[in-house]
Amino acid sequence: MDRKELDDYARLLVAVGVNLQPGQRLLVDAQVEHAPLVRSLVKAGYAAGAPYVDVLYADEYVKRELIEGGPDEAVGYSPPWLVERMRAIGEAKGAHLGVLSSPEPGLFAGLDEARIGRSRMIEVSNVRRDLIAAGGISWTFGGFPTAGWATEIFGEPDVERLWRLIADSARLDEDDPVEAWWAQSKRLHERAAHMTDRGFDALHFSGPGTDLTVGLLTGSSWHGGGLRTAWGQEYVANIPTEEIFTSPDWRRTEGHVRSTRPLSLMGALVRDLELRFEDGRIVEVNASAGADVVRTELETDEQAPYLGEVALVDGESRVGKSGTTFFHTLYDENAACHIAYGTGFAFLASEENAAKVNHSKVHTDLMIGAPEVDVDGITAEGERVPILRDEVWQLG
Amino acid sequence: MDRKELDDYARLLVAVGVNLQPGQRLLVDAQVEHAPLVRSLVKAGYAAGAPYVDVLYADEYVKRELIEGGPDEAVGYSPPWLVERMRAIGEAKGAHLGVLSSPEPGLFAGLDEARIGRSRMIEVSNVRRDLIAAGGISWTFGGFPTAGWATEIFGEPDVERLWRLIADSARLDEDDPVEAWWAQSKRLHERAAHMTDRGFDALHFSGPGTDLTVGLLTGSSWHGGGLRTAWGQEYVANIPTEEIFTSPDWRRTEGHVRSTRPLSLMGALVRDLELRFEDGRIVEVNASAGADVVRTELETDEQAPYLGEVALVDGESRVGKSGTTFFHTLYDENAACHIAYGTGFAFLASEENAAKVNHSKVHTDLMIGAPEVDVDGITAEGERVPILRDEVWQLG
C-alpha cells in the first residue's frame, strides 16, 4: 500500500464513486485510522476541481468511551453542527464520500448492548438518508484496511493482505480502473433492466439446505450499477458494486435457506445460519453460533422478520472470487447472491406496489449464493427460467 | 507511554487544565496523531461529569493538500459548521481543550509561503479568541508526542523520549499532580501579584550579547498561573505554565538582545537571533539562520516590530531544566525568560494604559533568559532591584 496506489484508489473513488464535478463540494467521512487514504482523497478532490474538501474524522474508540462512560442522553446524540454540516452539503448539491472498515474484534465487548444499539448519530443519518432518497447528493463508500479489520478476517493484523483484496475488488489492476467501473456500471444497468423487463413472478433458490421461493412484485424495478442525482449526475454508489437487487413482495417468501457465508451482526459472528419462512415471515432461526443475535434483531419490530431485498451476484464478482469473508456488508453483499430481512427500497416499487415493499428499522444482508446454488426465475405462467448455474449468468 | 500514564495525563488536563465541572460540556481539538490521548481525554471528561465530549480531529497533511492544491478561496476558509461549533461551546459555558504538537519537519516545504500564512481558519480562531477574552469558556492546551515532532527535536522519531519530557513538564511524577498544579498556580499568582505591586518602571536584561531595557506600564498587571471564567471557575490555561508575564510600553524598549534558544518560525528554524531596538522598534535583525523569516514577519504590519509581551521564568521550570528546545511555544516559552514582538494583552492594562499596549496581527515569542543573563527591575527613581540571578528568583 504505497502512496501511488492510494492516490490511484482515491482518484477512482472521486472520479467514479461520486463522479465529482468541477465546482462541486466534497464531504469526506472517515475514521482516524483511514488518514493515509483521506489525504489522497483530499488531493484527488482538489485536483477534480472541488471548491472545498471537508473532512470529518470519527473514532470508534471515542465512541467506545461514550458508550461506556457517557450519560444516557449523550449516546446517539447528534451535535447540531454535524447535522448542519450534512444539511449544507445537500444545499450545495455536493458529494459525500465515506470510508469504511470493520472495527477491531471485540471493541465493544462487555458494553451495554442497548447503548451500543443506540450509539449511531440518528439525526445526522436521517438527514443523509433523506438527501440520498431525494437525489440531493452524489455519494459512495469505499473500504480501507485497518489492523483491527485485518485481524477480524485473518486472525492477524495483516493490513497489506487486506489492502490487496480491497485494491483487487476495486479493479485497481485494470489499465484504466475508471473506465472499467463505468463499463461495470453499464453491465449492471443492462442486467437489471433485463430482469425488470422479464417481470418474473418469483425467484427460486435451490441447493444444499436451501429451497426458497421469493415472490416478486411485477411492476417493480431491479437496480444495479450507477445512480443519478436529481440533476442527472451519474455516480457509482459503492466501490465495489457487483449486485443487482430489488425489493420482493414481503408477504410471499416460502421455504428454507442456508447461509453460505458467516454473518457479522452487532459485533457477533453468526455461523451456519438457517432460516425457515412461512407466508413471508421468518418462523425458525437456527445457527451453529449467534442464533440469538438474529432472533433478537428480528424482534425489533413487527416487519423485521420479512424480506426487504433480494440480490443477484454472479461468479465474476472480484469479491466472490477472493473467497474471503470480509465481515463487512460493503464487500460481503457483493460476493454472492443474498437476501435481506427488514426494510426494503420504496424507490424501486411502482405506485400500486408501494405497500408491498417491507418497512422496518432493520436491514440485514445474508449471503445465500454459491456455485452449488441454482437460481431460477418463475414466470406468472409457472415456467422456470434458469438465471444462475454454477454462478454463471444465464440470461441475455 | 502506556494507557495508565495517558489516563493520568488526561485526568490532569481535565481536572486542572480546564477544571471541568459536572454538567460542563467539553470540546477537544486535536490532530489524528493524538488519538491515544484523545481517547483518554474523552474517558476523563465523562468521568468528570461532562454531558457530552465533542472531539474534532484535524490533520496537518490534509491542510498540506489544501495549501498545495486547493483554490485560493479555500485556503483559510472556516466551514460555517465549525464556527457554529465554537460559538455553541461559548453558549454552553463549556470547556475547550486543545492538544498540540509540532508538525513533521519540512511538512510544508516547497509550498507557497503566502498560502501557508493564510491557512489558519481565521473565523473559528476569532470566535475562540473573543470567547477567551470575555471569560466565556475555560480552556487549556497540552502537548502530545508525535513521530514528526520527536524527529524535529532529536533528529529521530523517538516518541517515548519526548513523552518522558512532556510527562515530566506536566509533573506527572508528583504524588498528586493535580494538587501540584494548583500549588504551582498559586505560586505564580503570588509572584505576579508581587511584580504588579512593585510597579517597576522598566526591566533590564544583561548577559552575553544582551543589554536590553524594556519600559513597563505602571498600573498594568502581571499575570501568571490560573485564570478564571466570567462566572469564577478557576482553571490553568496551559499545562505546563511556568511564566509570569505582562505587556510592556511598546514605545520604550531600547538596546540589543541575543536569543538564548533557537526559534521555530513558519516552519523555518531561526538560530542565534539578535535584535536591536530603538524607541521601542526592532531596527536590526541578525541570525546565523532564518533572519529573513523574522524580517518578513516584522513587515506584517506597522506595529509588528514592537514588543507585546515580556515574561519571567526562573530556573525551577521543569521545561528549562530539561535543557531541551521543544520547537513549540507551549513548552519553549516556559523554559526561560522571553519577549514577544507583536500584539500584547489588553486585559492586563489599566484603562489609561490601553493605547500603550501593542496591537498587531503577529505575536512571536523569543527566549532570552539563561543562567548567565541577569534580570533587574528599575524603579521610577532609577534604583536597580535584582529579580533573577543565575535563574534564581530574588524577590519576596
JSON list of C-alpha atoms in Angstrom, two decimals, chain B residues 148-243:
[
{"chain": "B", "resi": 148, "resn": "GLY", "atom": "CA", "xyz": [7.27, 14.15, 13.45]},
{"chain": "B", "resi": 149, "resn": "TRP", "atom": "CA", "xyz": [7.74, 16.35, 16.49]},
{"chain": "B", "resi": 150, "resn": "ALA", "atom": "CA", "xyz": [10.25, 13.95, 18.07]},
{"chain": "B", "resi": 151, "resn": "THR", "atom": "CA", "xyz": [12.18, 13.98, 14.80]},
{"chain": "B", "resi": 152, "resn": "GLU", "atom": "CA", "xyz": [12.28, 17.76, 14.84]},
{"chain": "B", "resi": 153, "resn": "ILE", "atom": "CA", "xyz": [13.76, 17.78, 18.35]},
{"chain": "B", "resi": 154, "resn": "PHE", "atom": "CA", "xyz": [16.02, 14.72, 18.37]},
{"chain": "B", "resi": 155, "resn": "GLY", "atom": "CA", "xyz": [16.63, 14.07, 14.69]},
{"chain": "B", "resi": 156, "resn": "GLU", "atom": "CA", "xyz": [14.92, 10.69, 15.10]},
{"chain": "B", "resi": 157, "resn": "PRO", "atom": "CA", "xyz": [11.32, 9.68, 15.84]},
{"chain": "B", "resi": 158, "resn": "ASP", "atom": "CA", "xyz": [11.98, 8.87, 19.49]},
{"chain": "B", "resi": 159, "resn": "VAL", "atom": "CA", "xyz": [8.39, 9.37, 20.66]},
{"chain": "B", "resi": 160, "resn": "GLU", "atom": "CA", "xyz": [8.98, 7.75, 24.02]},
{"chain": "B", "resi": 161, "resn": "ARG", "atom": "CA", "xyz": [11.80, 10.17, 24.86]},
{"chain": "B", "resi": 162, "resn": "LEU", "atom": "CA", "xyz": [9.58, 13.13, 24.01]},
{"chain": "B", "resi": 163, "resn": "TRP", "atom": "CA", "xyz": [6.77, 11.65, 26.06]},
{"chain": "B", "resi": 164, "resn": "ARG", "atom": "CA", "xyz": [9.08, 11.46, 29.11]},
{"chain": "B", "resi": 165, "resn": "LEU", "atom": "CA", "xyz": [9.82, 15.19, 28.71]},
{"chain": "B", "resi": 166, "resn": "ILE", "atom": "CA", "xyz": [6.14, 16.05, 28.31]},
{"chain": "B", "resi": 167, "resn": "ALA", "atom": "CA", "xyz": [5.17, 13.90, 31.30]},
{"chain": "B", "resi": 168, "resn": "ASP", "atom": "CA", "xyz": [7.93, 15.48, 33.39]},
{"chain": "B", "resi": 169, "resn": "SER", "atom": "CA", "xyz": [6.88, 19.00, 32.36]},
{"chain": "B", "resi": 170, "resn": "ALA", "atom": "CA", "xyz": [3.36, 18.08, 33.42]},
{"chain": "B", "resi": 171, "resn": "ARG", "atom": "CA", "xyz": [4.66, 16.94, 36.84]},
{"chain": "B", "resi": 172, "resn": "LEU", "atom": "CA", "xyz": [3.12, 13.50, 36.36]},
{"chain": "B", "resi": 173, "resn": "ASP", "atom": "CA", "xyz": [5.80, 12.09, 38.67]},
{"chain": "B", "resi": 174, "resn": "GLU", "atom": "CA", "xyz": [4.37, 14.01, 41.63]},
{"chain": "B", "resi": 175, "resn": "ASP", "atom": "CA", "xyz": [2.31, 12.05, 44.17]},
{"chain": "B", "resi": 176, "resn": "ASP", "atom": "CA", "xyz": [-0.66, 14.23, 43.33]},
{"chain": "B", "resi": 177, "resn": "PRO", "atom": "CA", "xyz": [-0.12, 16.09, 40.05]},
{"chain": "B", "resi": 178, "resn": "VAL", "atom": "CA", "xyz": [-3.49, 17.81, 40.37]},
{"chain": "B", "resi": 179, "resn": "GLU", "atom": "CA", "xyz": [-2.53, 19.27, 43.75]},
{"chain": "B", "resi": 180, "resn": "ALA", "atom": "CA", "xyz": [0.96, 20.13, 42.44]},
{"chain": "B", "resi": 181, "resn": "TRP", "atom": "CA", "xyz": [-0.56, 22.22, 39.64]},
{"chain": "B", "resi": 182, "resn": "TRP", "atom": "CA", "xyz": [-2.93, 24.12, 41.90]},
{"chain": "B", "resi": 183, "resn": "ALA", "atom": "CA", "xyz": [0.10, 24.87, 44.11]},
{"chain": "B", "resi": 184, "resn": "GLN", "atom": "CA", "xyz": [2.12, 25.97, 41.08]},
{"chain": "B", "resi": 185, "resn": "SER", "atom": "CA", "xyz": [-0.78, 28.19, 40.01]},
{"chain": "B", "resi": 186, "resn": "LYS", "atom": "CA", "xyz": [-0.88, 29.79, 43.46]},
{"chain": "B", "resi": 187, "resn": "ARG", "atom": "CA", "xyz": [2.89, 30.39, 43.42]},
{"chain": "B", "resi": 188, "resn": "LEU", "atom": "CA", "xyz": [2.69, 32.12, 40.03]},
{"chain": "B", "resi": 189, "resn": "HIS", "atom": "CA", "xyz": [-0.33, 34.16, 41.17]},
{"chain": "B", "resi": 190, "resn": "GLU", "atom": "CA", "xyz": [1.64, 35.41, 44.15]},
{"chain": "B", "resi": 191, "resn": "ARG", "atom": "CA", "xyz": [4.74, 36.15, 42.11]},
{"chain": "B", "resi": 192, "resn": "ALA", "atom": "CA", "xyz": [2.71, 38.07, 39.53]},
{"chain": "B", "resi": 193, "resn": "ALA", "atom": "CA", "xyz": [0.87, 39.99, 42.27]},
{"chain": "B", "resi": 194, "resn": "HIS", "atom": "CA", "xyz": [4.23, 40.90, 43.82]},
{"chain": "B", "resi": 195, "resn": "MET", "atom": "CA", "xyz": [5.52, 42.21, 40.48]},
{"chain": "B", "resi": 196, "resn": "THR", "atom": "CA", "xyz": [2.33, 44.18, 39.95]},
{"chain": "B", "resi": 197, "resn": "ASP", "atom": "CA", "xyz": [2.70, 45.70, 43.45]},
{"chain": "B", "resi": 198, "resn": "ARG", "atom": "CA", "xyz": [6.34, 46.64, 42.86]},
{"chain": "B", "resi": 199, "resn": "GLY", "atom": "CA", "xyz": [5.29, 48.68, 39.84]},
{"chain": "B", "resi": 200, "resn": "PHE", "atom": "CA", "xyz": [8.75, 48.75, 38.25]},
{"chain": "B", "resi": 201, "resn": "ASP", "atom": "CA", "xyz": [9.27, 51.38, 35.57]},
{"chain": "B", "resi": 202, "resn": "ALA", "atom": "CA", "xyz": [11.40, 49.00, 33.46]},
{"chain": "B", "resi": 203, "resn": "LEU", "atom": "CA", "xyz": [13.17, 45.67, 33.31]},
{"chain": "B", "resi": 204, "resn": "HIS", "atom": "CA", "xyz": [16.80, 45.32, 32.38]},
{"chain": "B", "resi": 205, "resn": "PHE", "atom": "CA", "xyz": [18.32, 42.16, 30.88]},
{"chain": "B", "resi": 206, "resn": "SER", "atom": "CA", "xyz": [22.10, 41.87, 30.75]},
{"chain": "B", "resi": 207, "resn": "GLY", "atom": "CA", "xyz": [24.28, 38.99, 29.62]},
{"chain": "B", "resi": 208, "resn": "PRO", "atom": "CA", "xyz": [26.38, 37.83, 26.68]},
{"chain": "B", "resi": 209, "resn": "GLY", "atom": "CA", "xyz": [25.13, 39.76, 23.64]},
{"chain": "B", "resi": 210, "resn": "THR", "atom": "CA", "xyz": [22.27, 41.24, 25.66]},
{"chain": "B", "resi": 211, "resn": "ASP", "atom": "CA", "xyz": [21.81, 44.72, 27.11]},
{"chain": "B", "resi": 212, "resn": "LEU", "atom": "CA", "xyz": [18.11, 45.36, 26.90]},
{"chain": "B", "resi": 213, "resn": "THR", "atom": "CA", "xyz": [15.78, 47.75, 28.72]},
{"chain": "B", "resi": 214, "resn": "VAL", "atom": "CA", "xyz": [12.06, 47.10, 28.45]},
{"chain": "B", "resi": 215, "resn": "GLY", "atom": "CA", "xyz": [9.88, 50.00, 29.61]},
{"chain": "B", "resi": 216, "resn": "LEU", "atom": "CA", "xyz": [6.89, 48.87, 31.67]},
{"chain": "B", "resi": 217, "resn": "LEU", "atom": "CA", "xyz": [3.47, 50.44, 32.18]},
{"chain": "B", "resi": 218, "resn": "THR", "atom": "CA", "xyz": [2.84, 51.44, 35.78]},
{"chain": "B", "resi": 219, "resn": "GLY", "atom": "CA", "xyz": [-0.69, 50.45, 36.60]},
{"chain": "B", "resi": 220, "resn": "SER", "atom": "CA", "xyz": [-0.55, 47.41, 34.35]},
{"chain": "B", "resi": 221, "resn": "SER", "atom": "CA", "xyz": [-0.75, 43.97, 35.87]},
{"chain": "B", "resi": 222, "resn": "TRP", "atom": "CA", "xyz": [1.47, 40.95, 35.71]},
{"chain": "B", "resi": 223, "resn": "HIS", "atom": "CA", "xyz": [-0.20, 37.63, 35.25]},
{"chain": "B", "resi": 224, "resn": "GLY", "atom": "CA", "xyz": [0.77, 34.04, 35.96]},
{"chain": "B", "resi": 225, "resn": "GLY", "atom": "CA", "xyz": [-0.90, 30.76, 36.87]},
{"chain": "B", "resi": 226, "resn": "GLY", "atom": "CA", "xyz": [-4.59, 30.02, 36.66]},
{"chain": "B", "resi": 227, "resn": "LEU", "atom": "CA", "xyz": [-7.29, 32.12, 35.05]},
{"chain": "B", "resi": 228, "resn": "ARG", "atom": "CA", "xyz": [-10.97, 32.50, 35.89]},
{"chain": "B", "resi": 229, "resn": "THR", "atom": "CA", "xyz": [-14.04, 32.42, 33.67]},
{"chain": "B", "resi": 230, "resn": "ALA", "atom": "CA", "xyz": [-16.59, 35.22, 33.86]},
{"chain": "B", "resi": 231, "resn": "TRP", "atom": "CA", "xyz": [-18.53, 33.08, 36.36]},
{"chain": "B", "resi": 232, "resn": "GLY", "atom": "CA", "xyz": [-15.49, 32.49, 38.55]},
{"chain": "B", "resi": 233, "resn": "GLN", "atom": "CA", "xyz": [-14.39, 28.98, 37.50]},
{"chain": "B", "resi": 234, "resn": "GLU", "atom": "CA", "xyz": [-10.64, 28.74, 38.05]},
{"chain": "B", "resi": 235, "resn": "TYR", "atom": "CA", "xyz": [-8.54, 26.80, 35.55]},
{"chain": "B", "resi": 236, "resn": "VAL", "atom": "CA", "xyz": [-4.92, 26.59, 34.43]},
{"chain": "B", "resi": 237, "resn": "ALA", "atom": "CA", "xyz": [-4.63, 27.65, 30.81]},
{"chain": "B", "resi": 238, "resn": "ASN", "atom": "CA", "xyz": [-1.77, 25.53, 29.52]},
{"chain": "B", "resi": 239, "resn": "ILE", "atom": "CA", "xyz": [-0.01, 22.65, 31.14]},
{"chain": "B", "resi": 240, "resn": "PRO", "atom": "CA", "xyz": [2.83, 23.38, 31.63]},
{"chain": "B", "resi": 241, "resn": "THR", "atom": "CA", "xyz": [2.84, 27.04, 32.64]},
{"chain": "B", "resi": 242, "resn": "GLU", "atom": "CA", "xyz": [5.91, 28.42, 34.39]},
{"chain": "B", "resi": 243, "resn": "GLU", "atom": "CA", "xyz": [5.87, 32.09, 33.42]}
]
